[in-house]
Coordinates of C-alpha atoms in Angstrom, one line a residue:
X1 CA 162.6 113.1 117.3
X2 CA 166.1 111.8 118.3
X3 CA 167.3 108.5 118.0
X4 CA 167.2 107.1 121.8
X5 CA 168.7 103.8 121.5
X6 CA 171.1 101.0 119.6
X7 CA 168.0 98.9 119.7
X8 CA 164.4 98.6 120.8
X9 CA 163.4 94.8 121.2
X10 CA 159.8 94.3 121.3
X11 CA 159.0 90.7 123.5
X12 CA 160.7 89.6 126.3
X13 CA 160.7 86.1 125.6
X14 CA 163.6 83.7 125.0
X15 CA 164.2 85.4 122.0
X16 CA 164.2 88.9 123.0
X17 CA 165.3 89.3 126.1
X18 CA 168.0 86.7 124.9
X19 CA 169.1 89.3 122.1
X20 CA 168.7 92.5 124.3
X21 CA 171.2 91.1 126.4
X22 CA 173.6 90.0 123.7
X23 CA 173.0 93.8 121.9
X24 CA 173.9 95.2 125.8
X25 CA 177.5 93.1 125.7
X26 CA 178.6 94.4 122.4
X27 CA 177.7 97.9 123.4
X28 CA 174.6 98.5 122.1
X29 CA 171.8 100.9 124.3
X30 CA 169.2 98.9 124.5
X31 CA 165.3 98.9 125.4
X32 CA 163.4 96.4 125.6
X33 CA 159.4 96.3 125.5
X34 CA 157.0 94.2 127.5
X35 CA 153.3 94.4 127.4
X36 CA 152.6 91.2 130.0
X37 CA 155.3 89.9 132.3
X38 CA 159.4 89.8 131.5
X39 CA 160.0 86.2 129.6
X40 CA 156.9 86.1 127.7
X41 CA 155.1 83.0 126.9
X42 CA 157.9 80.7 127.3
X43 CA 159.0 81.0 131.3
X44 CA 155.4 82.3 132.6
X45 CA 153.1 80.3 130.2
X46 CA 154.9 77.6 128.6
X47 CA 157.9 75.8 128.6
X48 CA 159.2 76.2 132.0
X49 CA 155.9 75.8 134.4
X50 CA 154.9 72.5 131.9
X51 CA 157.7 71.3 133.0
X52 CA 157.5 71.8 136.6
X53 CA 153.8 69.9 136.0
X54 CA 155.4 67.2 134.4
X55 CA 157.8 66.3 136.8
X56 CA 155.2 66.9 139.8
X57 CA 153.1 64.3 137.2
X58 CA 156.9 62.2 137.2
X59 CA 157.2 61.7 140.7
X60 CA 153.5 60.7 141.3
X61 CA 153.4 58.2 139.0
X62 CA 156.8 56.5 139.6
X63 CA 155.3 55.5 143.1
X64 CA 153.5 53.1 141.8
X65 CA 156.2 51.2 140.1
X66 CA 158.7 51.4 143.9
X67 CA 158.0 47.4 144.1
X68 CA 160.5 47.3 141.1
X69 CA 163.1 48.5 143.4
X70 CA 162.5 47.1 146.3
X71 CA 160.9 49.5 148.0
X72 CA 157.2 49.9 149.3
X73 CA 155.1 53.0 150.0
X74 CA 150.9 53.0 150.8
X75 CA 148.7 55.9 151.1
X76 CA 150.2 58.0 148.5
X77 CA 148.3 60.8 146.9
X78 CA 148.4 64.3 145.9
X79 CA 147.7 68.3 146.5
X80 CA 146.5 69.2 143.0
X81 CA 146.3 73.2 144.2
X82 CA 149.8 72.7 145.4
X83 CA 151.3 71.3 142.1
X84 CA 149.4 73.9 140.5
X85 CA 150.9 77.0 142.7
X86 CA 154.7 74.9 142.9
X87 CA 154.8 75.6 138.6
X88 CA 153.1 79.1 139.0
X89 CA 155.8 79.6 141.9
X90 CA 158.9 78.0 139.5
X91 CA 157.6 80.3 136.7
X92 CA 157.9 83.6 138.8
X93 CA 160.8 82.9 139.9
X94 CA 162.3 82.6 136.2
X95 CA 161.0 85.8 135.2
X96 CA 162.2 87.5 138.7
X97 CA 165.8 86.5 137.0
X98 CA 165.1 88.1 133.7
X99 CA 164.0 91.2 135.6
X100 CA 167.6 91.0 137.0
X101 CA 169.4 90.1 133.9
X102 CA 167.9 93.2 132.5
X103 CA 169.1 95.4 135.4
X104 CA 172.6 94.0 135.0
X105 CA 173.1 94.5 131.5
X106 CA 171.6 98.1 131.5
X107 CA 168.6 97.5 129.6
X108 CA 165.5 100.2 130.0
X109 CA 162.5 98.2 130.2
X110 CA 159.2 99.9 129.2
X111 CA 156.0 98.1 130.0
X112 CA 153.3 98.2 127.3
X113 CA 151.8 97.9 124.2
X114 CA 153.6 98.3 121.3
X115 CA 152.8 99.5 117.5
X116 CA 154.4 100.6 114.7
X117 CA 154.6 103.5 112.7
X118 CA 157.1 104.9 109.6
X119 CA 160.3 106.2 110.8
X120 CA 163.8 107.4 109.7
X121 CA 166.3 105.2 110.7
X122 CA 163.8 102.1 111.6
X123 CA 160.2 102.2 112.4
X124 CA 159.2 104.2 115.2
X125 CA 157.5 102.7 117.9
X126 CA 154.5 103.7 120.1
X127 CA 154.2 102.6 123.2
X128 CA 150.7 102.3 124.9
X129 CA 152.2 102.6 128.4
X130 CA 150.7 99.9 130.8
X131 CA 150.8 102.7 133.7
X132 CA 149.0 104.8 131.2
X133 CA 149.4 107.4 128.1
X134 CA 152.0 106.7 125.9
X135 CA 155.9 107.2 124.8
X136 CA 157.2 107.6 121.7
X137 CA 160.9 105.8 120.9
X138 CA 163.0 105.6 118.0
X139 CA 166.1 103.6 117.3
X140 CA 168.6 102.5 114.6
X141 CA 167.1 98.9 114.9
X142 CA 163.8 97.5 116.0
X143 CA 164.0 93.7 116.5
X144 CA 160.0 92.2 116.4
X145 CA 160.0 89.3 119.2
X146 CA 155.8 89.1 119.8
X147 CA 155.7 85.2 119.9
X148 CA 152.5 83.8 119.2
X149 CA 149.5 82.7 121.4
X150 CA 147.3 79.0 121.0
X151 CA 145.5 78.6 117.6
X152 CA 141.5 78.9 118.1
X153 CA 139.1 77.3 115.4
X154 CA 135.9 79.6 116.4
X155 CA 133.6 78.1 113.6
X156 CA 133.5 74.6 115.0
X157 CA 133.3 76.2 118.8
X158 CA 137.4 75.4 119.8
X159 CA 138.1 78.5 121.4
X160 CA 139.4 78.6 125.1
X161 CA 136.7 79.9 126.9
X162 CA 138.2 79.9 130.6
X163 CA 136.0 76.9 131.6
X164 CA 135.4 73.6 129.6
X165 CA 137.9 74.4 126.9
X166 CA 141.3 75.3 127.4
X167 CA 144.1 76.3 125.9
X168 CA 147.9 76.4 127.4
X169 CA 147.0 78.7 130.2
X170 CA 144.2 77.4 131.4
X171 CA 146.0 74.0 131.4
X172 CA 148.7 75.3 133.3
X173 CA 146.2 76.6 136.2
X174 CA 143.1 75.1 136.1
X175 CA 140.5 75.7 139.3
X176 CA 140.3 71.5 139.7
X177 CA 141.7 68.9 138.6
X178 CA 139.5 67.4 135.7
X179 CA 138.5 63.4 136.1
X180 CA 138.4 63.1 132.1
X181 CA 140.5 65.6 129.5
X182 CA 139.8 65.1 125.5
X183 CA 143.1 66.7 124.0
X184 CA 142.9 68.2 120.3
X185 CA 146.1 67.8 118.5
X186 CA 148.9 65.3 119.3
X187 CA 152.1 67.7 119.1
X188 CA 154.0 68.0 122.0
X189 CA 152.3 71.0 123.7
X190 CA 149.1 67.8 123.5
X191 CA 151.1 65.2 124.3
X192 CA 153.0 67.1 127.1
X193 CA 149.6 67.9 128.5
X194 CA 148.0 64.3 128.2
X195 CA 150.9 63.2 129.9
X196 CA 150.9 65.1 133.1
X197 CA 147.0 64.8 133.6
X198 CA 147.1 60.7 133.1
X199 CA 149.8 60.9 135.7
X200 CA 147.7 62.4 138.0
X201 CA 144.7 60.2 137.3
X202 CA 142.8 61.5 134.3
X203 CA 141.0 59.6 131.3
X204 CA 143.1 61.1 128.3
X205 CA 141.7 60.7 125.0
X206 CA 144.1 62.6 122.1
X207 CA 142.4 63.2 118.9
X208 CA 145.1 63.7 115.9
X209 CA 143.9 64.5 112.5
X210 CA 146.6 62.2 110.7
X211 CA 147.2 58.1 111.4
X212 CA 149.9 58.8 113.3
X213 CA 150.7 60.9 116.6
X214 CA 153.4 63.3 116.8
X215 CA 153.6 63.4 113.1
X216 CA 156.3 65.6 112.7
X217 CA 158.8 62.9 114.5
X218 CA 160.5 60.1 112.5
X219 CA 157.2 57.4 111.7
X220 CA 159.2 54.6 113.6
X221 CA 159.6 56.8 117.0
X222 CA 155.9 57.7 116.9
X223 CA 155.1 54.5 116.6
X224 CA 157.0 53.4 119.9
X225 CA 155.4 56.6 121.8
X226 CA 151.8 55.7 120.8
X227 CA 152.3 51.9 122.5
X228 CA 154.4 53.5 125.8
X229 CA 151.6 56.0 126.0
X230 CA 148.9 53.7 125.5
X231 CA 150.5 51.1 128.3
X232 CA 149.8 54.3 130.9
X233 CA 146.2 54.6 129.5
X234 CA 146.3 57.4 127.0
X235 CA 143.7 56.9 124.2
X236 CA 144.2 57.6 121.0
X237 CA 141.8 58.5 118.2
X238 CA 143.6 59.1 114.6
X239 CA 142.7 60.1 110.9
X240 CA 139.9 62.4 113.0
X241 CA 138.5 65.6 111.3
X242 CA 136.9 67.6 114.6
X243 CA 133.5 69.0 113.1
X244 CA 132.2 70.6 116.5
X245 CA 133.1 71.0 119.7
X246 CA 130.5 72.0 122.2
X247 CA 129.5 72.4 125.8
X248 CA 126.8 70.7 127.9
X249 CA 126.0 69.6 131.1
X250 CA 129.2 69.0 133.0
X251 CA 131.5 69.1 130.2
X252 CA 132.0 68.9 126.9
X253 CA 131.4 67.1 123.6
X254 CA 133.8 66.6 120.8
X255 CA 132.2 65.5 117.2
X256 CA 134.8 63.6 115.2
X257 CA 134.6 62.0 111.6
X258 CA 136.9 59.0 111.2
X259 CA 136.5 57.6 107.3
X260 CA 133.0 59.2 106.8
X261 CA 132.1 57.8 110.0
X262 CA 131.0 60.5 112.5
X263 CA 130.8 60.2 116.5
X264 CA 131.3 62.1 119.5
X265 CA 133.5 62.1 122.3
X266 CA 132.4 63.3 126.1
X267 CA 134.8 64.4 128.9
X268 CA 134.8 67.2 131.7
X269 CA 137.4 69.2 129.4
X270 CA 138.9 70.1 126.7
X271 CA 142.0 70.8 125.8
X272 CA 143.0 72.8 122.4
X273 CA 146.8 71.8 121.0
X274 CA 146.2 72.3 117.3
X275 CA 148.8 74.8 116.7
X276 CA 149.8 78.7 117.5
X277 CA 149.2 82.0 116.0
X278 CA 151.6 84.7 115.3
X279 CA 151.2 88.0 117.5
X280 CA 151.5 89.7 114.4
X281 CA 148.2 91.8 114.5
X282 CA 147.1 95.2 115.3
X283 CA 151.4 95.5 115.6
X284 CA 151.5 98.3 112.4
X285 CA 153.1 95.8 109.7
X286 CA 150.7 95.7 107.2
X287 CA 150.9 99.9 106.6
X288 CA 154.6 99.7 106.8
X289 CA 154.6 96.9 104.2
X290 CA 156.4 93.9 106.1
X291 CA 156.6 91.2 103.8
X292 CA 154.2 88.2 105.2
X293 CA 154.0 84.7 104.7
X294 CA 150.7 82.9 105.8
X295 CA 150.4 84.8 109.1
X296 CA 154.2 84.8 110.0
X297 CA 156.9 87.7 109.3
X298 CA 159.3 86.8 106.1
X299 CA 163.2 87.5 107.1
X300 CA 166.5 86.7 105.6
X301 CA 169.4 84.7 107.0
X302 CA 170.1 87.8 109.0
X303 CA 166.5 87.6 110.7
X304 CA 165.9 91.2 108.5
X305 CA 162.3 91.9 107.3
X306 CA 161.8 94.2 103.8
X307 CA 161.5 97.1 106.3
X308 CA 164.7 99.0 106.7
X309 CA 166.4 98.6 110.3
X310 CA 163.3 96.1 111.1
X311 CA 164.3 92.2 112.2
X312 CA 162.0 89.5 113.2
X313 CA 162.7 86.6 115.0
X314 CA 161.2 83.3 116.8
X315 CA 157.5 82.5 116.5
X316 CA 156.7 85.6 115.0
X317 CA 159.1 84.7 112.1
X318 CA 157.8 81.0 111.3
X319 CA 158.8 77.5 112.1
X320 CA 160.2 75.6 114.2
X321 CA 158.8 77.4 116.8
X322 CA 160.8 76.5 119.5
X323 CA 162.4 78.7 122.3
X324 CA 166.0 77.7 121.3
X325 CA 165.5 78.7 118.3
X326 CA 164.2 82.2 119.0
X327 CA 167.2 82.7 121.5
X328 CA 169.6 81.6 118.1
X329 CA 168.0 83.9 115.9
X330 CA 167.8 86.3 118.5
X331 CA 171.8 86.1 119.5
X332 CA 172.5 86.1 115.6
X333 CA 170.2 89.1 114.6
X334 CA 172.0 91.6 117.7
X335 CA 175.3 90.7 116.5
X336 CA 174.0 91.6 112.7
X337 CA 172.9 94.8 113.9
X338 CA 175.8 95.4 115.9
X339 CA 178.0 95.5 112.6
X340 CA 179.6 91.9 112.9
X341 CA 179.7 90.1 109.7
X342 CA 178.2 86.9 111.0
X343 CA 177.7 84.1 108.5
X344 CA 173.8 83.3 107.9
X345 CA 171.6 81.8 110.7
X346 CA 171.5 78.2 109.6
X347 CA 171.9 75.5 112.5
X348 CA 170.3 72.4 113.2
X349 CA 167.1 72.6 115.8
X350 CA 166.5 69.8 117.8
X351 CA 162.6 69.0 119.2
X352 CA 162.3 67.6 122.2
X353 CA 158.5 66.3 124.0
X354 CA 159.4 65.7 127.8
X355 CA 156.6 63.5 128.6
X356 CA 157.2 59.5 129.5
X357 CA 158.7 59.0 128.1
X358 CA 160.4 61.7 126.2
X359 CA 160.9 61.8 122.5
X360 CA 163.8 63.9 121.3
X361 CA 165.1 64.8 117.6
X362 CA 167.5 66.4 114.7
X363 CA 167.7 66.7 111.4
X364 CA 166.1 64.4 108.8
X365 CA 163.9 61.3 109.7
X366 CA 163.8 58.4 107.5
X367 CA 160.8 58.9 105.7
X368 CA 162.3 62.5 105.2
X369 CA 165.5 60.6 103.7
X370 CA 163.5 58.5 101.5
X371 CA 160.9 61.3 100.0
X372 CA 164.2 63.0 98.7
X373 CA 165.2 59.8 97.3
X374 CA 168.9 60.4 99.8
X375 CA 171.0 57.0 99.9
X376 CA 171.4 56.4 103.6
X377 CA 172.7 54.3 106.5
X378 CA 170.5 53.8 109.6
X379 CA 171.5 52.6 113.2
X380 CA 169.9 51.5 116.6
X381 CA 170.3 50.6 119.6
X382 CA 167.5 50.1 122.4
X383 CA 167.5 50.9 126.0
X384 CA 166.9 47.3 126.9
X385 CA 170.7 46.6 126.6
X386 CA 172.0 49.7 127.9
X387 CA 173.8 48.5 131.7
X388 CA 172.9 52.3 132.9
X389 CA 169.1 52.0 131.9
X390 CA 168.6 48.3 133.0
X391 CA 170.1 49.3 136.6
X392 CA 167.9 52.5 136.6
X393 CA 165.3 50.4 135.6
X394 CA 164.7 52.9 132.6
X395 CA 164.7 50.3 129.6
X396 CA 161.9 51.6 127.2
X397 CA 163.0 53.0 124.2
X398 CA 165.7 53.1 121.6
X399 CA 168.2 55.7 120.1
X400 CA 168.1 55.8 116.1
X401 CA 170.8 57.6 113.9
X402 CA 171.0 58.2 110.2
X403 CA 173.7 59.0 108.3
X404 CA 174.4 60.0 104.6
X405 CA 175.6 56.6 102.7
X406 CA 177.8 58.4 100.7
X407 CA 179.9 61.0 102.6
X408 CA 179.3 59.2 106.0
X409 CA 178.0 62.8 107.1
X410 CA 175.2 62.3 110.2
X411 CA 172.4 63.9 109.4
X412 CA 169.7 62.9 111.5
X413 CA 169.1 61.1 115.4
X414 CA 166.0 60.7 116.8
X415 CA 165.5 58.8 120.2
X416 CA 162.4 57.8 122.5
X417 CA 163.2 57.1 126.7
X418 CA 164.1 58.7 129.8
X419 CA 165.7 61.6 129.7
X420 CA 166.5 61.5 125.8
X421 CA 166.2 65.4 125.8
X422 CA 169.3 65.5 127.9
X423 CA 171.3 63.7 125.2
X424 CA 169.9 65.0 121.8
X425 CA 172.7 67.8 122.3
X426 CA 175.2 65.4 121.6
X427 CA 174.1 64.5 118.3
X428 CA 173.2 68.6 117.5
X429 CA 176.9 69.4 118.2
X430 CA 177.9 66.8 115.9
X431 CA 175.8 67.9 112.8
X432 CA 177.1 71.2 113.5
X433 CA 180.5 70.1 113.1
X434 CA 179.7 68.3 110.4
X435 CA 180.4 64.7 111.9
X436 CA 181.0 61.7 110.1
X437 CA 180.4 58.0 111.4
X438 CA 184.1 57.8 112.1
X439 CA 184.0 60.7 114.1
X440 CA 181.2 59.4 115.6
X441 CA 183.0 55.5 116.4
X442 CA 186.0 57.2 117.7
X443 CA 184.8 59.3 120.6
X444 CA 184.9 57.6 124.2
X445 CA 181.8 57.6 125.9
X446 CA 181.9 57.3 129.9
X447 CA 180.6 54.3 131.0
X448 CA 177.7 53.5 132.9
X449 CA 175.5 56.2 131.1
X450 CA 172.3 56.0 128.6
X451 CA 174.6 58.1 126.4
X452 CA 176.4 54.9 125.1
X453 CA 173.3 54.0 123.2
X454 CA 174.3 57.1 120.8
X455 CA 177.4 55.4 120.3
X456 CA 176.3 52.1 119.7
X457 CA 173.4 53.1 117.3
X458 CA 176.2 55.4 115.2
X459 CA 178.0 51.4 115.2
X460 CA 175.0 49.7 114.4
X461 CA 174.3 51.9 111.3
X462 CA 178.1 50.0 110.0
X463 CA 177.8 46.7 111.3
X464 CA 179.6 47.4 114.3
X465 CA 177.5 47.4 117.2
X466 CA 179.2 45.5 120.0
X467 CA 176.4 44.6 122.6
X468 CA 173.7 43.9 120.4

């Protein structure tokens, strides 16, 4: 069979369809397949309708606090089905673009199923053809971009079942609203979905295995989130081991242990945030040998598996699994291909959680700094003081910066309040560059903005803070 393309990128998500277009400008043939709908998981099923619910949850909410500006509004309320069909609608739309991205840059796209098989080159691929039979394509480089779907426990009954327990789809378009919500699992896909549903109304409970919530975020920023969540309502159950969860009546039951201590939990639904799987299955990998690594695809710094002319990249190829970072890895691995001797993928990731308020993050936290024994310097600077925030009347939160005691290197922010994961950029272009504090000092910020807390935090960490 004859080589048809440059590249076949299978997944259409942020990472794929981010690197078939890259391939496409530096003069690759490209294919890409898709076995749903063009953006995968991240502009139809996750990132981009969430938030389109969470600002629909934004708005709603911040009626209630208009008396703090002088204004006054009765009677307000909501459409659930409306906010429900404006995300569907925003999500559609998105993937409408990719469609024309992929017309514009001369990509085939080839709806279906894919596996692999041994090939010459690079794999072969075999296409179960949504339209029906099949097609069989080869290329110099196959580039893996499968993603991963919501984790399911099915020996203690959390499994999504279209009903009572959900996962991230059935959150995202449920038949009713729900008048109580248990949520499983206090990352930010939870926490983003306990936050839109209080908004609206709902009795959130969160259960989190460990003491803390959002335990990957610096201890002193989780912390904050728990009390501003828990000033809207959300409850919080931690250190709980879910043993069973079960339906009955008219919704369902969760059965914790806390410290030996065991109890259960009622509310209409449930919703299951305790992690993803990779798509890796039924995909060919384990006859052609792909090097694994507990469920997840092992690559180099080029984002190359063991399997000649085979790449991996985004949730498929381990953590963080964020979209950004699939589109990186997926911009670095085309350029590989493409015969451009691009230095390895390393780059800071930020996290960002854009529910209220919004936690956003880079590089070490301080509890991270102290387990590897690293001599640091830490700043902050609340929102309180912030002109911008106080006349926007957004004053919760703080902006927290760490920096390396000896080189004056930054090497990690982390910041809690509105619209954070607007600014975290600013402190990821300066790790990149490989700041230092007086970098840092010596920029000018524009004044009034929330942004100037990033300053005064990187002052703070050497005594120099000015309005605090």
């Amino acid at each position: 069979m004859a080589v048809e393309f440059d590249l076949i990128v299978i997944g259409s998500g942020p990472g794929g369809y981010v690197a078939a277009i890259r391939a496409s400008q530096l003069g690759q043939k490209v294919a890409i397949v898709e076995r749903e709908n063009l953006g995968g998981i991240c502009l139809n099923w996750g990132c981009i309708p969430t938030k389109a619910l969470l600002k629909s949850g934004e708005k709603f909410e911040s009626l209630s606090h208009l008396k703090e500006y002088g204004l006054s509004a009765s009677g307000a309320t909501f459409d659930f089905d409306a906010i429900i069909q404006r995300s569907r609608g925003v999500a559609a739309t998105m993937s409408k673009g990719i469609t024309f991205l992929m017309k514009k840059n001369k990509i085939e796209v080839i709806e279906g199923s894919a596996k692999l098989e041994k090939g010459a080159a690079a794999p072969k691929v075999v296409i179960a053809l949504k339209a029906g039979g099949s097609r069989t394509v080869e290329a110099k480089a196959v580039m893996l971009a499968v993603g991963a779907r919501a984790r399911a426990i099915p020996q203690i009954g959390l499994e999504a079942d279209g009903d009572k327990i959900w996962a991230y789809r059935e959150a995202l378009a449920p038949k009713t609203m729900p008048a109580s919500i248990i949520v499983i699992g206090s990352g930010a896909i939870g926490i983003e979905f306990g936050s839109f549903y209080r908004a609206l109304g709902a009795e959130v409970t969160v259960v989190e295995a460990v003491d803390r919530i959002m335990p990957v975020e610096d201890e002193e920023v989780s912390k904050a989130a728990q009390k501003s969540f828990e000033k809207r309502g959300i409850k919080f159950r931690l250190g709980c081991k879910v043993t069973r969860v079960s339906k009955g009546g008219k919704g369902v039951q969760v059965a914790i242990e806390t410290a030996g201590k065991a109890e259960t939990l009622e509310a209409e639904v449930c919703i299951s945030a305790v992690g993803i799987t990779a798509n890796t299955d039924g995909i060919g990998l384990e006859a052609l040998g792909v090097n694994m690594d507990r469920g997840h695809i092992t690559i180099d710094g080029h984002c190359a598996t063991n399997v000649k002319g085979l790449y991996a990249i985004g949730d498929c190829a381990g953590a963080p699994w964020l979209a950004h970072k699939a589109s990186h890895e997926g911009i670095h691995a085309a350029e590989y291909i493409a015969g451009y001797k691009t230095p390895n993928v390393v780059s800071p990731i930020a996290g960002c959680t854009y529910a209220q308020p919004q936690v956003a993050s880079v590089g070490i936290t301080e509890q991270g700094a102290r387990e590897a024994k690293r001599e640091v310097r830490i700043g902050r600077f609340p929102f309180r003081v912030n002109g911008k925030a106080v006349a926007a009347g957004e004053v919760d939160g703080f902006v927290k910066v760490i920096f390396d005691a000896k080189t004056g290197a930054l090497i990690g922010a982390h910041m809690i309040g509105h619209e954070v994961t607007e600014m975290i950029q600013g402190y990821v272009t300066a790790i990149t560059m490989e700041a230092t504090e007086e970098d840092i000092h010596g920029i000018v910020y524009p004044h009034p903005t929330m942004s100037e807390a990033m300053h005064e935090a990187a002052l703070d960490a050497y005594g120099r803070t000015i309005h605090l």
